[in-house]
Amino acid sequence: MVALTWVLLLCTLLLVGGTVRWFLRRRQTFWPRHGIPAARNPHPLYGNVAGLVTRHHTATVLQRLYWEFRERQLPAGGFNLFFSPVLLVVDRALIERVLVRDFAQFQDRGLYASAQMNPLSSETLFSVAGERWHRMKQQMRPAFGAHSVRTMFPTTVRIAQTLVVYIGAQSRRRDLEWTDLMARYTTDVIGSCAFGIDCRTIRDPGTEFRAMGCRAFRCSLRRMWKLRFGYTFRRMADALRLCVSEPSVETFFLELCRSTVLHRESYRLVKRDFLQQLLEMRANGQLDMRQVAGQCYSFFIAGFETSASLLSFCLYELAKNEAVQEKLRGSIGAALEETDGQLSYDMVMALEYLDQVVNETLRMYPPVDFLFRVASNDYPVDGVGTIPRGTLCVVPVHALHHDAEYYPQPEVYDPGRFAANGSKAHTRPFLPFGMGPRHCLGDTFGLMLVKVGLVAMLRSFRFSLDVDRTPETVTFKPRSLVLTASSGMYLNVERV
């Protein structure tokens, strides 16, 4: 009896091992079987991305693959994300076809979120697809428009002034890490505009709101595989009650939104913020309470880390490039003289050199370093073959922004590339907010938030690099969903 048990166990192990080996081998040969050129020598387990998240950021891995396909003069090429086949789109014309011209065949981002297990994530513009996405986009467009952003400008200015006061009090600290400080500033602004609460994380980084924001943005291989598995095997994921984000995080934000709404309705409070606009849509029957909370959650999650990344890299490059910093400070000073030192929405958004500085930072350090879409049908491409239905297509934004064909001397920080009279400024690929119908709706608010912060800080302080703690060449933190310096960001500060 014991011998029979061991034989059955051995047979089971051999069967499982053989099945796994067959599966890995089949995934490894996916691209050759479909006649599509692919990255060389995929590992059975790691594919072409060995070290991803553990040692290398996605920007670094995708840039290496980008240049392999560019040298082979391929418009696109397949690679294995571990044992999951993914197509890297390299040619600029093909990128525009995927994101714009043939958008109808590439509408879906391929994200999974269970309405039962992740009720807020499943209500965001990032995760919904098809007709539901079209309806939600039309509903949300006014809430992210210029008129709406104007109403949130005074709140942003008030919190930026709080930031200035805090920097003034802490300016002699050498242990002040600026990526974290910028995230606390963006958390306070977006928390106030999206949830209508005073987060106070600039002064107190240990608040629960800040902690939950960090947990929501955790990056791990486990989470990556949950997302991929959930999209590929949606019914199985639903049956397994798969969670792609921590339920405690979503519960926190859902209850926070409900309590805020109850408080406003009980006291008949009306505020000029994002939440108020959603409540008006709810009153008109366009949204229910869960959808209101989902959009607030989406607004916060999509904005606070990306804006903080942009702000910290702006300060980093301004600290390294004194002439650029002084020129920007001079343009800010001249604009403030015309407004008697008062910030206004029109003044901040019309600062041309500030716009150039922000755009050049977005070029060098796009917070979201790649875009992704899923082919809804078989899609033929000259020089590549037919992209199979369901293929995940990735656009390497960071790699495109660092291609010398589009941006000569791409590692040189030069805001003049984006001068209004630049002959090629409008013809180069520039995708920090995406492109086409699924571009980021919150770009105007994000830019306003960043520009107000920069104006407030630069009018009061001069920044230089703490060379003992911050290297002049950036490497990116592997476990980060947005671009973040692995060594942290440490700056010297003095009053102007």
GROMACS .gro file of C-alpha atoms in nm:
model
  496
    1MET     CA    1   0.000   0.000   0.000
    2VAL     CA    2   0.284   0.239   0.093
    3ALA     CA    3   0.468   0.145  -0.224
    4LEU     CA    4   0.157   0.218  -0.433
    5THR     CA    5   0.121   0.559  -0.267
    6TRP     CA    6   0.478   0.648  -0.352
    7VAL     CA    7   0.430   0.533  -0.712
    8LEU     CA    8   0.118   0.749  -0.745
    9LEU     CA    9   0.299   1.047  -0.591
   10LEU     CA   10   0.594   0.999  -0.826
   11CYS     CA   11   0.363   0.974  -1.127
   12THR     CA   12   0.180   1.287  -1.019
   13LEU     CA   13   0.506   1.480  -0.981
   14LEU     CA   14   0.626   1.361  -1.322
   15LEU     CA   15   0.294   1.460  -1.479
   16VAL     CA   16   0.298   1.805  -1.318
   17GLY     CA   17   0.664   1.853  -1.407
   18GLY     CA   18   0.604   1.750  -1.765
   19THR     CA   19   0.302   1.980  -1.795
   20VAL     CA   20   0.497   2.277  -1.656
   21ARG     CA   21   0.790   2.203  -1.887
   22TRP     CA   22   0.555   2.180  -2.188
   23PHE     CA   23   0.381   2.504  -2.087
   24LEU     CA   24   0.709   2.696  -2.041
   25ARG     CA   25   0.847   2.563  -2.368
   26ARG     CA   26   0.532   2.661  -2.553
   27ARG     CA   27   0.538   3.011  -2.408
   28GLN     CA   28   0.908   3.042  -2.489
   29THR     CA   29   0.839   2.962  -2.856
   30PHE     CA   30   0.526   3.179  -2.882
   31TRP     CA   31   0.681   3.440  -3.112
   32PRO     CA   32   0.859   3.200  -3.353
   33ARG     CA   33   0.534   3.002  -3.388
   34HIS     CA   34   0.354   3.322  -3.490
   35GLY     CA   35   0.629   3.429  -3.727
   36ILE     CA   36   0.703   3.750  -3.537
   37PRO     CA   37   1.065   3.861  -3.474
   38ALA     CA   38   1.154   3.851  -3.106
   39ALA     CA   39   1.426   3.930  -2.854
   40ARG     CA   40   1.701   3.672  -2.850
   41ASN     CA   41   1.759   3.391  -2.601
   42PRO     CA   42   1.457   3.408  -2.365
   43HIS     CA   43   1.508   3.223  -2.037
   44PRO     CA   44   1.242   2.957  -1.965
   45LEU     CA   45   1.142   3.135  -1.641
   46TYR     CA   46   1.272   3.494  -1.663
   47GLY     CA   47   1.208   3.543  -2.033
   48ASN     CA   48   1.389   3.858  -2.151
   49VAL     CA   49   1.344   4.056  -1.828
   50ALA     CA   50   1.580   3.896  -1.578
   51GLY     CA   51   1.617   4.122  -1.274
   52LEU     CA   52   1.297   4.317  -1.338
   53VAL     CA   53   1.170   4.474  -1.013
   54THR     CA   54   1.441   4.300  -0.808
   55ARG     CA   55   1.744   4.475  -0.967
   56HIS     CA   56   1.617   4.683  -1.260
   57HIS     CA   57   1.329   4.924  -1.315
   58THR     CA   58   1.101   4.865  -1.614
   59ALA     CA   59   1.246   5.175  -1.785
   60THR     CA   60   1.594   5.018  -1.786
   61VAL     CA   61   1.474   4.678  -1.911
   62LEU     CA   62   1.252   4.824  -2.187
   63GLN     CA   63   1.526   5.061  -2.302
   64ARG     CA   64   1.761   4.766  -2.355
   65LEU     CA   65   1.495   4.581  -2.558
   66TYR     CA   66   1.409   4.899  -2.750
   67TRP     CA   67   1.765   4.936  -2.869
   68GLU     CA   68   1.792   4.570  -2.963
   69PHE     CA   69   1.491   4.606  -3.194
   70ARG     CA   70   1.607   4.945  -3.325
   71GLU     CA   71   1.946   4.800  -3.423
   72ARG     CA   72   1.766   4.518  -3.602
   73GLN     CA   73   1.551   4.782  -3.780
   74LEU     CA   74   1.227   4.627  -3.659
   75PRO     CA   75   0.907   4.834  -3.616
   76ALA     CA   76   0.813   4.606  -3.326
   77GLY     CA   77   0.939   4.292  -3.163
   78GLY     CA   78   0.820   4.029  -2.921
   79PHE     CA   79   0.972   3.955  -2.584
   80ASN     CA   80   0.883   3.739  -2.289
   81LEU     CA   81   0.777   3.907  -1.965
   82PHE     CA   82   0.891   3.608  -1.765
   83PHE     CA   83   0.684   3.347  -1.954
   84SER     CA   84   0.415   3.588  -2.076
   85PRO     CA   85   0.453   3.708  -2.440
   86VAL     CA   86   0.448   4.088  -2.489
   87LEU     CA   87   0.501   4.299  -2.802
   88LEU     CA   88   0.726   4.606  -2.776
   89VAL     CA   89   0.620   4.873  -3.028
   90VAL     CA   90   0.924   5.066  -3.149
   91ASP     CA   91   0.838   5.245  -3.474
   92ARG     CA   92   0.685   5.587  -3.424
   93ALA     CA   93   0.429   5.550  -3.704
   94LEU     CA   94   0.315   5.216  -3.561
   95ILE     CA   95   0.286   5.370  -3.215
   96GLU     CA   96   0.053   5.637  -3.355
   97ARG     CA   97  -0.153   5.366  -3.526
   98VAL     CA   98  -0.190   5.172  -3.201
   99LEU     CA   99  -0.267   5.472  -2.981
  100VAL     CA  100  -0.462   5.693  -3.222
  101ARG     CA  101  -0.550   5.586  -3.575
  102ASP     CA  102  -0.652   5.227  -3.501
  103PHE     CA  103  -0.752   5.294  -3.142
  104ALA     CA  104  -1.075   5.095  -3.190
  105GLN     CA  105  -0.861   4.779  -3.207
  106PHE     CA  106  -0.647   4.875  -2.906
  107GLN     CA  107  -0.893   5.028  -2.660
  108ASP     CA  108  -0.829   4.802  -2.364
  109ARG     CA  109  -0.534   4.845  -2.128
  110GLY     CA  110  -0.556   4.485  -2.017
  111LEU     CA  111  -0.595   4.561  -1.647
  112TYR     CA  112  -0.795   4.339  -1.417
  113ALA     CA  113  -0.991   4.444  -1.109
  114SER     CA  114  -1.269   4.244  -0.946
  115ALA     CA  115  -1.582   4.447  -0.871
  116GLN     CA  116  -1.640   4.223  -0.570
  117MET     CA  117  -1.288   4.222  -0.421
  118ASN     CA  118  -1.162   4.563  -0.539
  119PRO     CA  119  -1.473   4.782  -0.573
  120LEU     CA  120  -1.279   5.108  -0.613
  121SER     CA  121  -1.013   4.986  -0.856
  122SER     CA  122  -1.285   4.838  -1.075
  123GLU     CA  123  -1.449   5.183  -1.106
  124THR     CA  124  -1.149   5.371  -1.245
  125LEU     CA  125  -1.087   5.488  -1.601
  126PHE     CA  126  -0.769   5.278  -1.597
  127SER     CA  127  -0.941   4.943  -1.552
  128VAL     CA  128  -1.274   4.975  -1.734
  129ALA     CA  129  -1.298   4.900  -2.105
  130GLY     CA  130  -1.530   4.912  -2.403
  131GLU     CA  131  -1.856   5.105  -2.397
  132ARG     CA  132  -1.837   5.143  -2.020
  133TRP     CA  133  -1.506   5.329  -2.058
  134HIS     CA  134  -1.656   5.558  -2.327
  135ARG     CA  135  -1.947   5.652  -2.100
  136MET     CA  136  -1.726   5.709  -1.799
  137LYS     CA  137  -1.482   5.923  -1.996
  138GLN     CA  138  -1.762   6.148  -2.120
  139GLN     CA  139  -1.901   6.177  -1.768
  140MET     CA  140  -1.564   6.264  -1.614
  141ARG     CA  141  -1.425   6.498  -1.881
  142PRO     CA  142  -1.583   6.817  -1.733
  143ALA     CA  143  -1.444   6.737  -1.387
  144PHE     CA  144  -1.089   6.749  -1.526
  145GLY     CA  145  -1.134   7.049  -1.755
  146ALA     CA  146  -0.962   7.386  -1.721
  147HIS     CA  147  -1.265   7.545  -1.553
  148SER     CA  148  -1.265   7.275  -1.287
  149VAL     CA  149  -0.889   7.303  -1.232
  150ARG     CA  150  -0.927   7.678  -1.179
  151THR     CA  151  -1.162   7.616  -0.887
  152MET     CA  152  -0.893   7.401  -0.720
  153PHE     CA  153  -0.615   7.656  -0.773
  154PRO     CA  154  -0.666   7.851  -0.444
  155THR     CA  155  -0.645   7.529  -0.241
  156THR     CA  156  -0.322   7.434  -0.421
  157VAL     CA  157  -0.168   7.777  -0.354
  158ARG     CA  158  -0.259   7.757   0.015
  159ILE     CA  159  -0.094   7.417   0.054
  160ALA     CA  160   0.211   7.528  -0.148
  161GLN     CA  161   0.255   7.811   0.101
  162THR     CA  162   0.242   7.556   0.384
  163LEU     CA  163   0.518   7.369   0.200
  164VAL     CA  164   0.730   7.685   0.179
  165VAL     CA  165   0.691   7.750   0.552
  166TYR     CA  166   0.791   7.391   0.628
  167ILE     CA  167   1.098   7.407   0.400
  168GLY     CA  168   1.203   7.732   0.565
  169ALA     CA  169   1.188   7.570   0.908
  170GLN     CA  170   1.365   7.251   0.796
  171SER     CA  171   1.614   7.393   0.544
  172ARG     CA  172   1.922   7.307   0.750
  173ARG     CA  173   1.831   6.940   0.780
  174ARG     CA  174   2.057   6.718   0.571
  175ASP     CA  175   1.835   6.414   0.613
  176LEU     CA  176   1.534   6.573   0.438
  177GLU     CA  177   1.450   6.346   0.145
  178TRP     CA  178   1.284   6.550  -0.128
  179THR     CA  179   1.099   6.278  -0.319
  180ASP     CA  180   0.912   6.197   0.001
  181LEU     CA  181   0.852   6.565   0.079
  182MET     CA  182   0.712   6.627  -0.269
  183ALA     CA  183   0.483   6.324  -0.226
  184ARG     CA  184   0.358   6.473   0.100
  185TYR     CA  185   0.283   6.801  -0.078
  186THR     CA  186   0.095   6.628  -0.363
  187THR     CA  187  -0.088   6.408  -0.110
  188ASP     CA  188  -0.211   6.717   0.075
  189VAL     CA  189  -0.326   6.889  -0.243
  190ILE     CA  190  -0.501   6.592  -0.402
  191GLY     CA  191  -0.638   6.470  -0.070
  192SER     CA  192  -0.794   6.811  -0.016
  193CYS     CA  193  -0.930   6.841  -0.372
  194ALA     CA  194  -1.047   6.479  -0.411
  195PHE     CA  195  -1.168   6.397  -0.059
  196GLY     CA  196  -1.218   6.744   0.084
  197ILE     CA  197  -1.003   6.682   0.391
  198ASP     CA  198  -0.694   6.845   0.541
  199CYS     CA  199  -0.439   6.561   0.529
  200ARG     CA  200  -0.155   6.761   0.695
  201THR     CA  201   0.111   6.519   0.571
  202ILE     CA  202   0.362   6.796   0.496
  203ARG     CA  203   0.400   6.856   0.869
  204ASP     CA  204   0.329   6.498   0.976
  205PRO     CA  205   0.447   6.227   0.734
  206GLY     CA  206   0.309   5.956   0.963
  207THR     CA  207  -0.060   6.019   0.891
  208GLU     CA  208  -0.282   5.725   0.803
  209PHE     CA  209  -0.377   5.891   0.475
  210ARG     CA  210  -0.012   5.899   0.365
  211ALA     CA  211   0.044   5.540   0.480
  212MET     CA  212  -0.254   5.416   0.280
  213GLY     CA  213  -0.136   5.605  -0.027
  214CYS     CA  214   0.204   5.432  -0.003
  215ARG     CA  215   0.041   5.091   0.038
  216ALA     CA  216  -0.182   5.151  -0.264
  217PHE     CA  217   0.127   5.220  -0.476
  218ARG     CA  218   0.336   4.921  -0.371
  219CYS     CA  219   0.514   4.750  -0.659
  220SER     CA  220   0.595   4.379  -0.649
  221LEU     CA  221   0.628   4.079  -0.878
  222ARG     CA  222   0.332   3.926  -0.698
  223ARG     CA  223   0.108   4.219  -0.785
  224MET     CA  224   0.235   4.221  -1.144
  225TRP     CA  225   0.146   3.856  -1.186
  226LYS     CA  226  -0.195   3.903  -1.028
  227LEU     CA  227  -0.277   4.171  -1.284
  228ARG     CA  228  -0.156   3.958  -1.575
  229PHE     CA  229  -0.326   3.641  -1.451
  230GLY     CA  230  -0.649   3.828  -1.381
  231TYR     CA  231  -0.668   3.969  -1.732
  232THR     CA  232  -0.567   3.645  -1.907
  233PHE     CA  233  -0.791   3.418  -1.698
  234ARG     CA  234  -1.066   3.657  -1.591
  235ARG     CA  235  -1.331   3.397  -1.505
  236MET     CA  236  -1.086   3.191  -1.303
  237ALA     CA  237  -0.964   3.505  -1.123
  238ASP     CA  238  -1.324   3.596  -1.036
  239ALA     CA  239  -1.386   3.245  -0.904
  240LEU     CA  240  -1.068   3.261  -0.697
  241ARG     CA  241  -1.170   3.606  -0.562
  242LEU     CA  242  -0.837   3.751  -0.676
  243CYS     CA  243  -0.736   4.082  -0.513
  244VAL     CA  244  -0.500   4.301  -0.715
  245SER     CA  245  -0.481   4.570  -0.447
  246GLU     CA  246  -0.509   4.550  -0.070
  247PRO     CA  247  -0.876   4.541   0.040
  248SER     CA  248  -0.788   4.738   0.356
  249VAL     CA  249  -0.663   5.027   0.141
  250GLU     CA  250  -0.981   5.043  -0.066
  251THR     CA  251  -1.196   5.005   0.246
  252PHE     CA  252  -1.015   5.303   0.403
  253PHE     CA  253  -1.073   5.529   0.103
  254LEU     CA  254  -1.433   5.413   0.056
  255GLU     CA  255  -1.522   5.483   0.421
  256LEU     CA  256  -1.335   5.813   0.409
  257CYS     CA  257  -1.535   5.923   0.107
  258ARG     CA  258  -1.864   5.812   0.262
  259SER     CA  259  -1.799   5.993   0.589
  260THR     CA  260  -1.697   6.311   0.405
  261VAL     CA  261  -2.010   6.302   0.191
  262LEU     CA  262  -2.229   6.238   0.497
  263HIS     CA  263  -2.069   6.535   0.675
  264ARG     CA  264  -2.130   6.765   0.378
  265GLU     CA  265  -2.487   6.654   0.333
  266SER     CA  266  -2.563   6.679   0.705
  267TYR     CA  267  -2.432   7.034   0.729
  268ARG     CA  268  -2.521   7.133   0.372
  269LEU     CA  269  -2.162   7.223   0.296
  270VAL     CA  270  -2.059   7.309  -0.059
  271LYS     CA  271  -1.690   7.326  -0.150
  272ARG     CA  272  -1.514   7.409  -0.473
  273ASP     CA  273  -1.333   7.081  -0.532
  274PHE     CA  274  -1.335   6.761  -0.733
  275LEU     CA  275  -1.557   6.576  -0.487
  276GLN     CA  276  -1.826   6.844  -0.509
  277GLN     CA  277  -1.847   6.800  -0.884
  278LEU     CA  278  -1.888   6.426  -0.841
  279LEU     CA  279  -2.164   6.483  -0.585
  280GLU     CA  280  -2.347   6.701  -0.836
  281MET     CA  281  -2.318   6.420  -1.091
  282ARG     CA  282  -2.452   6.180  -0.826
  283ALA     CA  283  -2.747   6.411  -0.761
  284ASN     CA  284  -2.821   6.403  -1.136
  285GLY     CA  285  -2.821   6.023  -1.135
  286GLN     CA  286  -2.499   5.987  -1.333
  287LEU     CA  287  -2.298   5.820  -1.051
  288ASP     CA  288  -2.371   5.614  -0.742
  289MET     CA  289  -2.178   5.635  -0.414
  290ARG     CA  290  -1.933   5.361  -0.502
  291GLN     CA  291  -1.854   5.528  -0.833
  292VAL     CA  292  -1.800   5.861  -0.658
  293ALA     CA  293  -1.552   5.695  -0.420
  294GLY     CA  294  -1.389   5.511  -0.710
  295GLN     CA  295  -1.325   5.832  -0.903
  296CYS     CA  296  -1.185   6.006  -0.594
  297TYR     CA  297  -0.960   5.707  -0.533
  298SER     CA  298  -0.850   5.706  -0.899
  299PHE     CA  299  -0.779   6.081  -0.891
  300PHE     CA  300  -0.562   6.042  -0.584
  301ILE     CA  301  -0.375   5.726  -0.684
  302ALA     CA  302  -0.307   5.846  -1.039
  303GLY     CA  303  -0.185   6.188  -0.931
  304PHE     CA  304   0.007   6.199  -0.608
  305GLU     CA  305   0.307   5.975  -0.694
  306THR     CA  306   0.337   6.083  -1.057
  307SER     CA  307   0.328   6.454  -0.967
  308ALA     CA  308   0.576   6.398  -0.683
  309SER     CA  309   0.814   6.221  -0.923
  310LEU     CA  310   0.796   6.511  -1.168
  311LEU     CA  311   0.849   6.770  -0.894
  312SER     CA  312   1.148   6.593  -0.739
  313PHE     CA  313   1.322   6.547  -1.075
  314CYS     CA  314   1.253   6.913  -1.163
  315LEU     CA  315   1.428   7.021  -0.844
  316TYR     CA  316   1.708   6.771  -0.906
  317GLU     CA  317   1.785   6.910  -1.254
  318LEU     CA  318   1.746   7.272  -1.143
  319ALA     CA  319   1.990   7.204  -0.859
  320LYS     CA  320   2.238   7.060  -1.110
  321ASN     CA  321   2.187   7.337  -1.367
  322GLU     CA  322   2.231   7.671  -1.190
  323ALA     CA  323   2.189   7.879  -1.509
  324VAL     CA  324   1.851   7.717  -1.582
  325GLN     CA  325   1.740   7.770  -1.223
  326GLU     CA  326   1.834   8.139  -1.226
  327LYS     CA  327   1.666   8.198  -1.561
  328LEU     CA  328   1.348   8.034  -1.436
  329ARG     CA  329   1.356   8.230  -1.110
  330GLY     CA  330   1.400   8.551  -1.311
  331SER     CA  331   1.098   8.476  -1.530
  332ILE     CA  332   0.890   8.396  -1.222
  333GLY     CA  333   1.001   8.718  -1.054
  334ALA     CA  334   0.914   8.925  -1.361
  335ALA     CA  335   0.565   8.772  -1.377
  336LEU     CA  336   0.508   8.830  -1.003
  337GLU     CA  337   0.598   9.196  -1.038
  338GLU     CA  338   0.308   9.237  -1.280
  339THR     CA  339   0.064   9.077  -1.034
  340ASP     CA  340   0.194   9.253  -0.718
  341GLY     CA  341   0.337   8.924  -0.593
  342GLN     CA  342   0.004   8.738  -0.613
  343LEU     CA  343  -0.025   8.399  -0.781
  344SER     CA  344  -0.305   8.357  -1.031
  345TYR     CA  345  -0.401   8.060  -1.244
  346ASP     CA  346  -0.346   8.247  -1.571
  347MET     CA  347  -0.007   8.380  -1.462
  348VAL     CA  348   0.129   8.043  -1.349
  349MET     CA  349   0.004   7.850  -1.651
  350ALA     CA  350   0.131   8.115  -1.896
  351LEU     CA  351   0.495   8.110  -1.778
  352GLU     CA  352   0.667   7.993  -2.096
  353TYR     CA  353   1.006   7.905  -1.952
  354LEU     CA  354   0.844   7.717  -1.663
  355ASP     CA  355   0.652   7.517  -1.924
  356GLN     CA  356   0.977   7.437  -2.104
  357VAL     CA  357   1.145   7.325  -1.780
  358VAL     CA  358   0.854   7.100  -1.688
  359ASN     CA  359   0.835   6.950  -2.038
  360GLU     CA  360   1.208   6.877  -2.050
  361THR     CA  361   1.183   6.707  -1.712
  362LEU     CA  362   0.889   6.502  -1.840
  363ARG     CA  363   1.100   6.406  -2.140
  364MET     CA  364   1.396   6.288  -1.935
  365TYR     CA  365   1.197   6.140  -1.648
  366PRO     CA  366   0.842   6.050  -1.760
  367PRO     CA  367   0.680   5.934  -1.434
  368VAL     CA  368   0.493   5.658  -1.620
  369ASP     CA  369   0.770   5.510  -1.831
  370PHE     CA  370   0.556   5.294  -2.061
  371LEU     CA  371   0.205   5.267  -2.205
  372PHE     CA  372   0.021   4.945  -2.277
  373ARG     CA  373  -0.274   4.832  -2.485
  374VAL     CA  374  -0.427   4.496  -2.582
  375ALA     CA  375  -0.508   4.398  -2.941
  376SER     CA  376  -0.878   4.313  -2.960
  377ASN     CA  377  -0.835   4.141  -3.300
  378ASP     CA  378  -0.558   3.994  -3.511
  379TYR     CA  379  -0.365   4.294  -3.644
  380PRO     CA  380  -0.130   4.269  -3.947
  381VAL     CA  381   0.183   4.487  -3.946
  382ASP     CA  382   0.431   4.512  -4.235
  383GLY     CA  383   0.774   4.392  -4.134
  384VAL     CA  384   0.641   4.224  -3.823
  385GLY     CA  385   0.362   3.984  -3.909
  386THR     CA  386   0.014   3.946  -3.767
  387ILE     CA  387  -0.016   4.047  -3.401
  388PRO     CA  388  -0.241   3.783  -3.241
  389ARG     CA  389  -0.563   3.885  -3.074
  390GLY     CA  390  -0.517   3.940  -2.700
  391THR     CA  391  -0.151   4.039  -2.731
  392LEU     CA  392  -0.031   4.296  -2.480
  393CYS     CA  393   0.144   4.579  -2.670
  394VAL     CA  394   0.386   4.806  -2.483
  395VAL     CA  395   0.506   5.153  -2.588
  396PRO     CA  396   0.841   5.236  -2.418
  397VAL     CA  397   0.795   5.608  -2.341
  398HIS     CA  398   1.124   5.654  -2.154
  399ALA     CA  399   1.322   5.486  -2.432
  400LEU     CA  400   1.157   5.700  -2.702
  401HIS     CA  401   1.234   6.017  -2.505
  402HIS     CA  402   1.600   5.915  -2.487
  403ASP     CA  403   1.644   5.833  -2.856
  404ALA     CA  404   1.904   6.066  -3.013
  405GLU     CA  405   1.719   6.053  -3.348
  406TYR     CA  406   1.437   6.249  -3.187
  407TYR     CA  407   1.626   6.437  -2.915
  408PRO     CA  408   1.997   6.502  -2.990
  409GLN     CA  409   2.216   6.456  -2.681
  410PRO     CA  410   1.922   6.305  -2.493
  411GLU     CA  411   2.106   6.291  -2.159
  412VAL     CA  412   2.162   6.668  -2.161
  413TYR     CA  413   1.900   6.872  -1.976
  414ASP     CA  414   1.794   7.143  -2.220
  415PRO     CA  415   1.455   7.313  -2.168
  416GLY     CA  416   1.513   7.507  -2.492
  417ARG     CA  417   1.409   7.196  -2.684
  418PHE     CA  418   1.051   7.292  -2.602
  419ALA     CA  419   1.073   7.659  -2.697
  420ALA     CA  420   0.770   7.774  -2.896
  421ASN     CA  421   0.988   7.853  -3.198
  422GLY     CA  422   1.158   7.512  -3.193
  423SER     CA  423   1.122   7.377  -3.545
  424LYS     CA  424   1.094   7.013  -3.433
  425ALA     CA  425   0.920   7.060  -3.098
  426HIS     CA  426   0.582   6.944  -3.232
  427THR     CA  427   0.714   6.656  -3.448
  428ARG     CA  428   0.900   6.456  -3.184
  429PRO     CA  429   0.739   6.175  -2.984
  430PHE     CA  430   0.639   6.320  -2.646
  431LEU     CA  431   0.415   6.090  -2.445
  432PRO     CA  432   0.428   6.170  -2.072
  433PHE     CA  433   0.047   6.175  -2.059
  434GLY     CA  434  -0.011   5.918  -2.330
  435MET     CA  435  -0.165   5.986  -2.670
  436GLY     CA  436  -0.502   5.946  -2.835
  437PRO     CA  437  -0.843   5.885  -2.675
  438ARG     CA  438  -0.696   5.717  -2.365
  439HIS     CA  439  -0.456   5.999  -2.279
  440CYS     CA  440  -0.452   6.117  -1.917
  441LEU     CA  441  -0.759   6.332  -1.843
  442GLY     CA  442  -0.589   6.479  -1.535
  443ASP     CA  443  -0.290   6.631  -1.716
  444THR     CA  444  -0.407   6.992  -1.670
  445PHE     CA  445  -0.456   6.946  -1.297
  446GLY     CA  446  -0.122   6.764  -1.261
  447LEU     CA  447   0.066   7.038  -1.443
  448MET     CA  448  -0.104   7.308  -1.236
  449LEU     CA  449  -0.016   7.127  -0.914
  450VAL     CA  450   0.350   7.093  -1.016
  451LYS     CA  451   0.386   7.448  -1.148
  452VAL     CA  452   0.234   7.608  -0.839
  453GLY     CA  453   0.473   7.409  -0.620
  454LEU     CA  454   0.777   7.510  -0.828
  455VAL     CA  455   0.681   7.879  -0.836
  456ALA     CA  456   0.622   7.886  -0.460
  457MET     CA  457   0.955   7.718  -0.385
  458LEU     CA  458   1.175   7.897  -0.639
  459ARG     CA  459   1.056   8.244  -0.543
  460SER     CA  460   1.175   8.174  -0.186
  461PHE     CA  461   1.468   7.930  -0.210
  462ARG     CA  462   1.779   7.847  -0.410
  463PHE     CA  463   1.862   7.480  -0.453
  464SER     CA  464   2.189   7.296  -0.506
  465LEU     CA  465   2.280   6.928  -0.512
  466ASP     CA  466   2.405   6.755  -0.198
  467VAL     CA  467   2.681   6.572  -0.385
  468ASP     CA  468   2.773   6.362  -0.082
  469ARG     CA  469   2.433   6.193  -0.081
  470THR     CA  470   2.289   6.240  -0.430
  471PRO     CA  471   2.484   6.124  -0.739
  472GLU     CA  472   2.485   6.330  -1.059
  473THR     CA  473   2.372   6.025  -1.257
  474VAL     CA  474   2.035   5.883  -1.161
  475THR     CA  475   1.954   5.515  -1.130
  476PHE     CA  476   1.591   5.421  -1.081
  477LYS     CA  477   1.448   5.234  -0.785
  478PRO     CA  478   1.347   4.888  -0.913
  479ARG     CA  479   1.043   4.845  -0.688
  480SER     CA  480   0.858   5.156  -0.797
  481LEU     CA  481   0.562   5.203  -1.029
  482VAL     CA  482   0.688   5.550  -1.122
  483LEU     CA  483   1.040   5.675  -1.187
  484THR     CA  484   1.212   5.737  -0.854
  485ALA     CA  485   1.581   5.787  -0.775
  486SER     CA  486   1.715   5.474  -0.603
  487SER     CA  487   1.950   5.676  -0.380
  488GLY     CA  488   1.684   5.927  -0.276
  489MET     CA  489   1.695   6.301  -0.342
  490TYR     CA  490   1.893   6.528  -0.108
  491LEU     CA  491   1.934   6.900  -0.177
  492ASN     CA  492   2.097   7.200  -0.016
  493VAL     CA  493   1.858   7.491   0.040
  494GLU     CA  494   1.918   7.860   0.103
  495ARG     CA  495   1.681   8.154   0.107
  496VAL     CA  496   1.685   8.384  -0.195
   0.00000   0.00000   0.00000
